[in-house]
Coordinates of C-alpha atoms in Angstrom, one line a residue:
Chain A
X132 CA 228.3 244.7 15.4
X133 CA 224.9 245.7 14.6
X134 CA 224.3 246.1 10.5
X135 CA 222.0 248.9 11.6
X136 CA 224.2 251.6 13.5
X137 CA 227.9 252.0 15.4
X138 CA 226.0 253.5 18.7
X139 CA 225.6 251.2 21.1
X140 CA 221.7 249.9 21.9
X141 CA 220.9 249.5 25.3
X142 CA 217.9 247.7 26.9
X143 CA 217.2 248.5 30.1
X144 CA 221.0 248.3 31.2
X145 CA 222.3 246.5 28.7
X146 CA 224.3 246.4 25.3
X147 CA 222.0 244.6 23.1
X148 CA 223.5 246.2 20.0
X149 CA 224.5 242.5 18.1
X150 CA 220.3 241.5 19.0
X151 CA 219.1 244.7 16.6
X152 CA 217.7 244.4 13.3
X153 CA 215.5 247.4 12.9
X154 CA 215.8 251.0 14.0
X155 CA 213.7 254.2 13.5
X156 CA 214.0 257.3 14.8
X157 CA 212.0 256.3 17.9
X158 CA 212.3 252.6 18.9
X159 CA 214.1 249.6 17.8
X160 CA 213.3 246.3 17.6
X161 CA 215.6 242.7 18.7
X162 CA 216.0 239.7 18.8
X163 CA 215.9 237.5 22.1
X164 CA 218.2 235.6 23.8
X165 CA 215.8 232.7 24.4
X166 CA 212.8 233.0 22.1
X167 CA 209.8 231.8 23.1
X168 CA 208.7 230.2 20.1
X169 CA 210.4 230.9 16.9
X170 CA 210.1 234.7 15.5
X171 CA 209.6 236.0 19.2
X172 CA 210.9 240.0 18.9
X173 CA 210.6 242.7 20.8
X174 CA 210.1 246.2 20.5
X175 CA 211.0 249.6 22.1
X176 CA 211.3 253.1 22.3
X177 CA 215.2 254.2 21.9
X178 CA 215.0 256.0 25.2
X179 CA 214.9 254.5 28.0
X180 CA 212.0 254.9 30.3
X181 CA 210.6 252.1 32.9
X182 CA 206.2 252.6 31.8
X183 CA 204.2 253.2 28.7
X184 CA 203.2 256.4 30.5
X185 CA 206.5 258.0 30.3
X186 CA 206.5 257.7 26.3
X187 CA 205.7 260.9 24.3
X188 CA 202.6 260.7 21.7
X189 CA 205.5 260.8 19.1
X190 CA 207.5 257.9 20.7
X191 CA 203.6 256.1 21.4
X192 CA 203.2 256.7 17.7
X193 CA 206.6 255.3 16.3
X194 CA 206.6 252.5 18.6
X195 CA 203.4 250.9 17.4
X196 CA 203.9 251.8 13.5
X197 CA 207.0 249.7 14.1
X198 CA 205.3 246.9 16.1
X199 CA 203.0 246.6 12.9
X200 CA 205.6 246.8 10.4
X201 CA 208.3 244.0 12.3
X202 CA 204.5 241.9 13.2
X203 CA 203.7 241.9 9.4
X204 CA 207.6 240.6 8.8
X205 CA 207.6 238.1 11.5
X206 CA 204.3 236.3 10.9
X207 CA 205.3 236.4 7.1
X208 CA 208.7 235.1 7.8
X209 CA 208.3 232.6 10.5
X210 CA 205.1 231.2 8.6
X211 CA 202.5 232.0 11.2
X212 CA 199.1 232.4 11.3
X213 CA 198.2 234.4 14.2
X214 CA 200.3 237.1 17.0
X215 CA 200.6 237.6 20.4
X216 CA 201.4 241.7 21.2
X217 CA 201.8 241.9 24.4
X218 CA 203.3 244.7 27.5
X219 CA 203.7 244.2 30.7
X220 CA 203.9 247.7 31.9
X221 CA 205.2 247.7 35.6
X222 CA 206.9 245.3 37.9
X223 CA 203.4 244.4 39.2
X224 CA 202.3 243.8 36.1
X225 CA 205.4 241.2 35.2
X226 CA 208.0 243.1 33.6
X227 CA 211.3 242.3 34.2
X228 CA 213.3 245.1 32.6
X229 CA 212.4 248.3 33.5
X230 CA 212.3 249.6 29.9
X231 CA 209.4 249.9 27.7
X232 CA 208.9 246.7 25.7
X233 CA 206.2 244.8 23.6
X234 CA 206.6 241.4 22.8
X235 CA 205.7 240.0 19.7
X236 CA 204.9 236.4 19.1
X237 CA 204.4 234.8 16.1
X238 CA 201.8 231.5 16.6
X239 CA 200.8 228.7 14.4
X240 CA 197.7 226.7 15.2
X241 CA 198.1 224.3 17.5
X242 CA 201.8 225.2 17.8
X243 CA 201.5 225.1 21.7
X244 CA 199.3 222.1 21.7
X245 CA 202.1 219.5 23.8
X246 CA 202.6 222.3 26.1
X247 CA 198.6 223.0 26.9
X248 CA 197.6 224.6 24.3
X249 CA 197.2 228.5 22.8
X250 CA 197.5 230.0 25.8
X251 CA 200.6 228.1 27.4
X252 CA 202.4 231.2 25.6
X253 CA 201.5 233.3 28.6
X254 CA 202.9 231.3 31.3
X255 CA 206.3 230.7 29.2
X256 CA 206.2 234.6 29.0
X257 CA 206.0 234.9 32.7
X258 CA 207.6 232.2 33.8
X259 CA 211.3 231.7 34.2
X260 CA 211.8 231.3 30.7
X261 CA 210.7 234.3 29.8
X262 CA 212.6 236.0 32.5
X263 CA 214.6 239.0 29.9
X264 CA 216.2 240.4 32.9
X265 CA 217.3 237.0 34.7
X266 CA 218.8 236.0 30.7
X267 CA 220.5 239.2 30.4
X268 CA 222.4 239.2 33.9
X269 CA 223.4 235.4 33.2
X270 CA 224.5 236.7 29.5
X271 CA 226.6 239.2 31.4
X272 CA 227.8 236.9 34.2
X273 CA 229.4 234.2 31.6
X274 CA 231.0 237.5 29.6
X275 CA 232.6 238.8 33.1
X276 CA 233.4 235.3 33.0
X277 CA 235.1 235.2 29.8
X278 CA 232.6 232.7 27.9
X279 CA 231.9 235.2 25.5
X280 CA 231.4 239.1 24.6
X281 CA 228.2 241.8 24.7
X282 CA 225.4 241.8 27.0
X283 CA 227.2 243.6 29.9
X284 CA 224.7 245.3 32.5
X285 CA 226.6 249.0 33.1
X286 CA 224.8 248.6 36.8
X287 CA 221.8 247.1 38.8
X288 CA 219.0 248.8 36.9
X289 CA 218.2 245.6 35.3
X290 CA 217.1 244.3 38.4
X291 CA 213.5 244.0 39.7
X292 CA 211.5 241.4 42.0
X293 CA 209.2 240.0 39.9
X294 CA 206.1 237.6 40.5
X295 CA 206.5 234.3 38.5
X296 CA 204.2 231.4 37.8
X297 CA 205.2 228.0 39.1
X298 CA 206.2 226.8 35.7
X299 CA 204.4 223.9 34.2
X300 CA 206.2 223.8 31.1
X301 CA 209.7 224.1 32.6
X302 CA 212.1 223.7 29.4
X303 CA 215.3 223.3 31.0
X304 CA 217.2 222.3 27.6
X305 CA 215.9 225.7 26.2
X306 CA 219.4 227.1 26.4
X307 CA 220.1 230.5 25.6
X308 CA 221.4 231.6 22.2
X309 CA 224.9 232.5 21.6
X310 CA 226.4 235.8 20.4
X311 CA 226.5 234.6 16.8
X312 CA 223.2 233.0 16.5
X313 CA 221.6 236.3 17.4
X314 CA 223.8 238.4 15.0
X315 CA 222.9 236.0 12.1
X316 CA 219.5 236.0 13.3
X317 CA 219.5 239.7 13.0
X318 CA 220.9 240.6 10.1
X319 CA 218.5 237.9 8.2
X320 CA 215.5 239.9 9.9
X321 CA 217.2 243.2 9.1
X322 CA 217.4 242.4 5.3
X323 CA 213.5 240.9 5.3
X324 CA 212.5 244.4 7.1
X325 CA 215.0 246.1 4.2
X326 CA 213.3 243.9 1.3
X327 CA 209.6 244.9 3.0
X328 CA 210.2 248.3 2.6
X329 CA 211.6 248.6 -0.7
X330 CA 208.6 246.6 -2.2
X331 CA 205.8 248.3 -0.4
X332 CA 204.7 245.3 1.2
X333 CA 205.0 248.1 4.4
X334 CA 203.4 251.2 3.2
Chain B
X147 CA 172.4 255.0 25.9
X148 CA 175.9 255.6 25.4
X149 CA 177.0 259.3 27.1
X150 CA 179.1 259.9 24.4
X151 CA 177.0 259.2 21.0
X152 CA 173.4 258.9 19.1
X153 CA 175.3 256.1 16.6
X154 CA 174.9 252.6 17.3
X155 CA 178.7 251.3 18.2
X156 CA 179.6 247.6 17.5
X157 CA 182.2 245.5 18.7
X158 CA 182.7 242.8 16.0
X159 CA 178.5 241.6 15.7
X160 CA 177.7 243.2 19.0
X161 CA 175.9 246.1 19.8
X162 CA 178.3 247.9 22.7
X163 CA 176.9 251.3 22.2
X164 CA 176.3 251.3 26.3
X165 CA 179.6 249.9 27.1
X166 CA 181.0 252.8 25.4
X167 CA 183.2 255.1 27.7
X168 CA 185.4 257.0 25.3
X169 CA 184.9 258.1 21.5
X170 CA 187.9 259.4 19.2
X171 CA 187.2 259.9 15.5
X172 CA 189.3 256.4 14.4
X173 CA 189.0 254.7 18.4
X174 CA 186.5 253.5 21.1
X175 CA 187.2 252.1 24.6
X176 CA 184.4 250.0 26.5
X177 CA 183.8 248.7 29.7
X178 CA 184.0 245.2 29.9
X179 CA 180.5 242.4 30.2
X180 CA 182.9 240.0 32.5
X181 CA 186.2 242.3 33.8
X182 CA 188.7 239.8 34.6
X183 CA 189.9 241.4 37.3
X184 CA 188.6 245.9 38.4
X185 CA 188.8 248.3 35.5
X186 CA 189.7 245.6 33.0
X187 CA 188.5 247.9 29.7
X188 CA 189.1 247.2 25.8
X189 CA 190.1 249.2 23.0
X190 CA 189.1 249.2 19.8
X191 CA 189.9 250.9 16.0
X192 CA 185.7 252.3 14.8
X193 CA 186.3 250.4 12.1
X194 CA 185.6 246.6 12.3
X195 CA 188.6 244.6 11.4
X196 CA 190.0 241.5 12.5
X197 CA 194.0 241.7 12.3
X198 CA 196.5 244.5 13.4
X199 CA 197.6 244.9 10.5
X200 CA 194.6 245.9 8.4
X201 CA 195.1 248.9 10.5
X202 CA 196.2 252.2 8.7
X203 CA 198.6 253.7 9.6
X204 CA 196.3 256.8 11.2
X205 CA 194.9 254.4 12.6
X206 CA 197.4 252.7 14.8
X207 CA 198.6 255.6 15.8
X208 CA 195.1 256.9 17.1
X209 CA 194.2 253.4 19.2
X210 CA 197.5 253.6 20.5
X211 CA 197.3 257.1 21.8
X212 CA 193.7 256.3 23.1
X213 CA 195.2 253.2 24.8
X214 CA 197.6 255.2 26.6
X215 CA 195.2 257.6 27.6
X216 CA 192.8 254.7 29.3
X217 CA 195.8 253.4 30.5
X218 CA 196.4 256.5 32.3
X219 CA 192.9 257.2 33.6
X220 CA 192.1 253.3 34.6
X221 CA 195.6 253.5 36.5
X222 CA 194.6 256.1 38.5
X223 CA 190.6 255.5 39.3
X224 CA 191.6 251.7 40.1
X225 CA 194.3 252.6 42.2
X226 CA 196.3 250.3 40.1
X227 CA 200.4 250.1 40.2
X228 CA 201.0 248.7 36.9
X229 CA 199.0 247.5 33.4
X230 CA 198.8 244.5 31.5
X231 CA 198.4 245.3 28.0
X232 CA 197.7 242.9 25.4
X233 CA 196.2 242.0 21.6
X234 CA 195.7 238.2 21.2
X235 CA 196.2 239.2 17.1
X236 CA 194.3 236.1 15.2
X237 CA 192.6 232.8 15.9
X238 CA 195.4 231.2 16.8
X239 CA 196.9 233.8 19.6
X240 CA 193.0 233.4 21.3
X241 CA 191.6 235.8 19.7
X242 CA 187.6 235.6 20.4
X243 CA 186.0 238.6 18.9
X244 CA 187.0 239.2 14.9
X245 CA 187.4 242.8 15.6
X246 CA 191.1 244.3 17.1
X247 CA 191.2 245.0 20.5
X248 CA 193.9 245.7 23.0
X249 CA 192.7 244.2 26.9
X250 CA 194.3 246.7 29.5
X251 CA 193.9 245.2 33.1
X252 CA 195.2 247.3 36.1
X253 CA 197.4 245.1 38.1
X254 CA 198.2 245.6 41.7
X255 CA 200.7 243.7 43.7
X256 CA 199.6 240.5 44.7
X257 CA 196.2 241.1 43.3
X258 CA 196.0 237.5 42.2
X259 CA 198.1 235.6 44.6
X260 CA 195.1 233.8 45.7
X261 CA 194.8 232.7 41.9
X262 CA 198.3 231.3 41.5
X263 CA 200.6 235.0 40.9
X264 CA 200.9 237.6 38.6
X265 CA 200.6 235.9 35.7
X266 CA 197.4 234.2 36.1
X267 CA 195.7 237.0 34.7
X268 CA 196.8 235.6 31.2
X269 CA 195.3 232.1 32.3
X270 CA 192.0 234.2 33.1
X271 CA 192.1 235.9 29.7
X272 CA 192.7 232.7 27.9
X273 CA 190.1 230.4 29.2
X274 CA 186.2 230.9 29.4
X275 CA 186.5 233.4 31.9
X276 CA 188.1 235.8 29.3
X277 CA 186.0 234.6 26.1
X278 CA 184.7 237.8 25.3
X279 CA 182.7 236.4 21.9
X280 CA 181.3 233.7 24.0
X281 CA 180.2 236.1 26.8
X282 CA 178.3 238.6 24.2
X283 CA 176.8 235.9 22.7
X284 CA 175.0 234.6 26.1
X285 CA 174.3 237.9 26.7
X286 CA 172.4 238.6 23.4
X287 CA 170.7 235.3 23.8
X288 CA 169.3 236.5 27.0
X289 CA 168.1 239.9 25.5
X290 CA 166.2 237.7 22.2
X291 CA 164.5 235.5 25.6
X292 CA 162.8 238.7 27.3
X293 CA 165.2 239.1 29.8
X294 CA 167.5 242.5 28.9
X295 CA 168.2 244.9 25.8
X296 CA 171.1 245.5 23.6
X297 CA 173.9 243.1 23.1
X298 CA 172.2 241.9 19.7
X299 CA 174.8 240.5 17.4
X300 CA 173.2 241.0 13.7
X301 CA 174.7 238.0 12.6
X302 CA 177.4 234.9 13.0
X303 CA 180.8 237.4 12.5
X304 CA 181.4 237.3 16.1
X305 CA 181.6 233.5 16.5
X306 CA 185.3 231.8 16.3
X307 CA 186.6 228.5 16.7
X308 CA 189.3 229.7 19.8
X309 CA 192.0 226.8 22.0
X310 CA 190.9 226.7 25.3
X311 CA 193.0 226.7 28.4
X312 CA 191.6 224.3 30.6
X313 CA 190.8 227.0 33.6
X314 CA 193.1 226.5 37.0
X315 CA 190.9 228.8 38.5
X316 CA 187.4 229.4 37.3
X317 CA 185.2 231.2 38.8
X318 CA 181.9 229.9 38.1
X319 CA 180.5 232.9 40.4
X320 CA 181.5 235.7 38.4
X321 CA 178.3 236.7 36.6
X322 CA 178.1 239.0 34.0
X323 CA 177.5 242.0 34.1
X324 CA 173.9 243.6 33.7
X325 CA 173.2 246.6 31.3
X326 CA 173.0 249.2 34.1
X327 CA 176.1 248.2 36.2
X328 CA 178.0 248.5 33.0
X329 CA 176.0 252.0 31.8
X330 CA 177.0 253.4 35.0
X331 CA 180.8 252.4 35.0
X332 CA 180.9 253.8 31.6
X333 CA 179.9 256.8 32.4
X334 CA 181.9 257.2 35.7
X335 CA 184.5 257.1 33.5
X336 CA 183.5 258.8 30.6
X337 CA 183.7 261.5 33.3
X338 CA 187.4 260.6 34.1
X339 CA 188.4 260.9 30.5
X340 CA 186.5 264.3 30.1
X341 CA 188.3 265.6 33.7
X342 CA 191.8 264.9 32.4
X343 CA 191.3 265.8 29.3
X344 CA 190.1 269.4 31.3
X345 CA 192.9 269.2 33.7
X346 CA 195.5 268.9 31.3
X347 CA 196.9 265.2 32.8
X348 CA 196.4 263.5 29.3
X349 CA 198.3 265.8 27.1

């Protein structure tokens, strides 16, 4: 369970309620499954909708107060230097699941340096390994399958074609997280988000 | 002359006043010297500051509504199906120009399949193609040799030591733009702004 809240967080179509570790009125912010680089979140609006043009100017405004306050945590956290926002907004545009989401992506210099350097980040994100949707229906196959719990789509809505980028930096031992990892991740993140707030360090 | 103002309006060091296609009390949006691929724009908070997070909190939430506004309008006059949307937040994410700014590029399908898929817009943005500070400053050099106006960076803020992707695909043809070209796309769509803003489509 979340530490956040008993309702059940869906992305896109699926239960991502363990992956939570911050929650406003109008967005929410997880952890991933398979993390780019270390501290890679995401963050979006609580309801559902497939493009950036479907938000509200309250749900616009929320979203990116809480992209600041979770960038500010992460780079802190993770020890970075630097951050990659990013949204692709629309299928065409690389986006896998078809619900509102900016990445955020803590960076260090040189941290991509064996894998071609700063920008390598980009390819992993559109690559396979950073195929959300793709990671999200195999979480759900091996659950079906009884390898584990969470993560089940409700339906197909998760699915999209998508373009991909022959991957030059293919990391096949870049398995995905378990259950557990995620919750512990979490609820460390959650506290650091908790301790932000009561100091200031987010005001 | 910018449409929109008498003030002089920078973009880190650079004079952009003519680039200029939108004006909100805490936001501007410009047309782009080398658009990576039709309708590639920027926006920017007035004030000059390097990181995301030296944003207040006003104004966050005014770039944000002013990105999805452009968003909107570029969608619609490009005849685009989808946006990438993206703040390379610090040195070390490729960030080229010390002052924030979210790139949003219209994306069609298959727009780059000729360049290597979807995602090689990120590859574009990343190497010399998308080096905005490196483009500004040629530019300005041209205008201090005799051969254009504006473009003047008052000093050595906009310069940054930024990792290169070696470019898959550059396009040593793309020239940039001159003053006039950009003048006038500014102010076709300062125009769009000002009709939706009329018509009701961006509220």
């Amino acid at each position: 369970m979340s530490p956040l809240t008993k309702d059940v967080v869906k992305f896109g179509a699926f239960v991502v309620t363990s992956q939570v570790f911050h929650l406003t009125p109008l967005s929410f912010a997880l952890v991933n499954l398979k993390p780019l680089l270390p501290g890679h979140v995401l963050v979006s609006p609580r309801r559902s909708v497939p493009r950036f043009h479907d938000l509200s100017p309250a749900e616009v405004q929320d979203l990116f107060l809480t992209v600041q306050r979770v960038s500010r945590m992460v780079e802190r956290v993770f020890d970075a230097s630097a951050l990659n926002i990013a949204i692709q907004d629309g299928v065409d545009a690389g986006q896998s699941v078809p619900h509102v989401h900016a990445h955020i992506i803590p960076r260090r210099r040189e941290d991509l340096a064996h894998a071609g350097g700063t920008d390598a980040v980009y390819r992993m994100m559109e690559g396979e390994q950073g195929d959300l949707g793709a990671q999200l229906r195999g979480r759900a196959a091996e659950a079906e399958a009884g390898a584990g719990a969470g993560g089940v789509p409700s339906n197909n809505d998760g699915q999209q074609s998508r373009a991909r980028f022959p991957a030059v930096d293919a990391d096949e031992s870049r398995k995905p997280r378990g259950e557990q990892e995620m919750q512990k991740e979490a609820e460390w993140l959650a506290a650091e988000m908790a301790g932000d707030e009561q100091s200031g360090r987010n005001t």
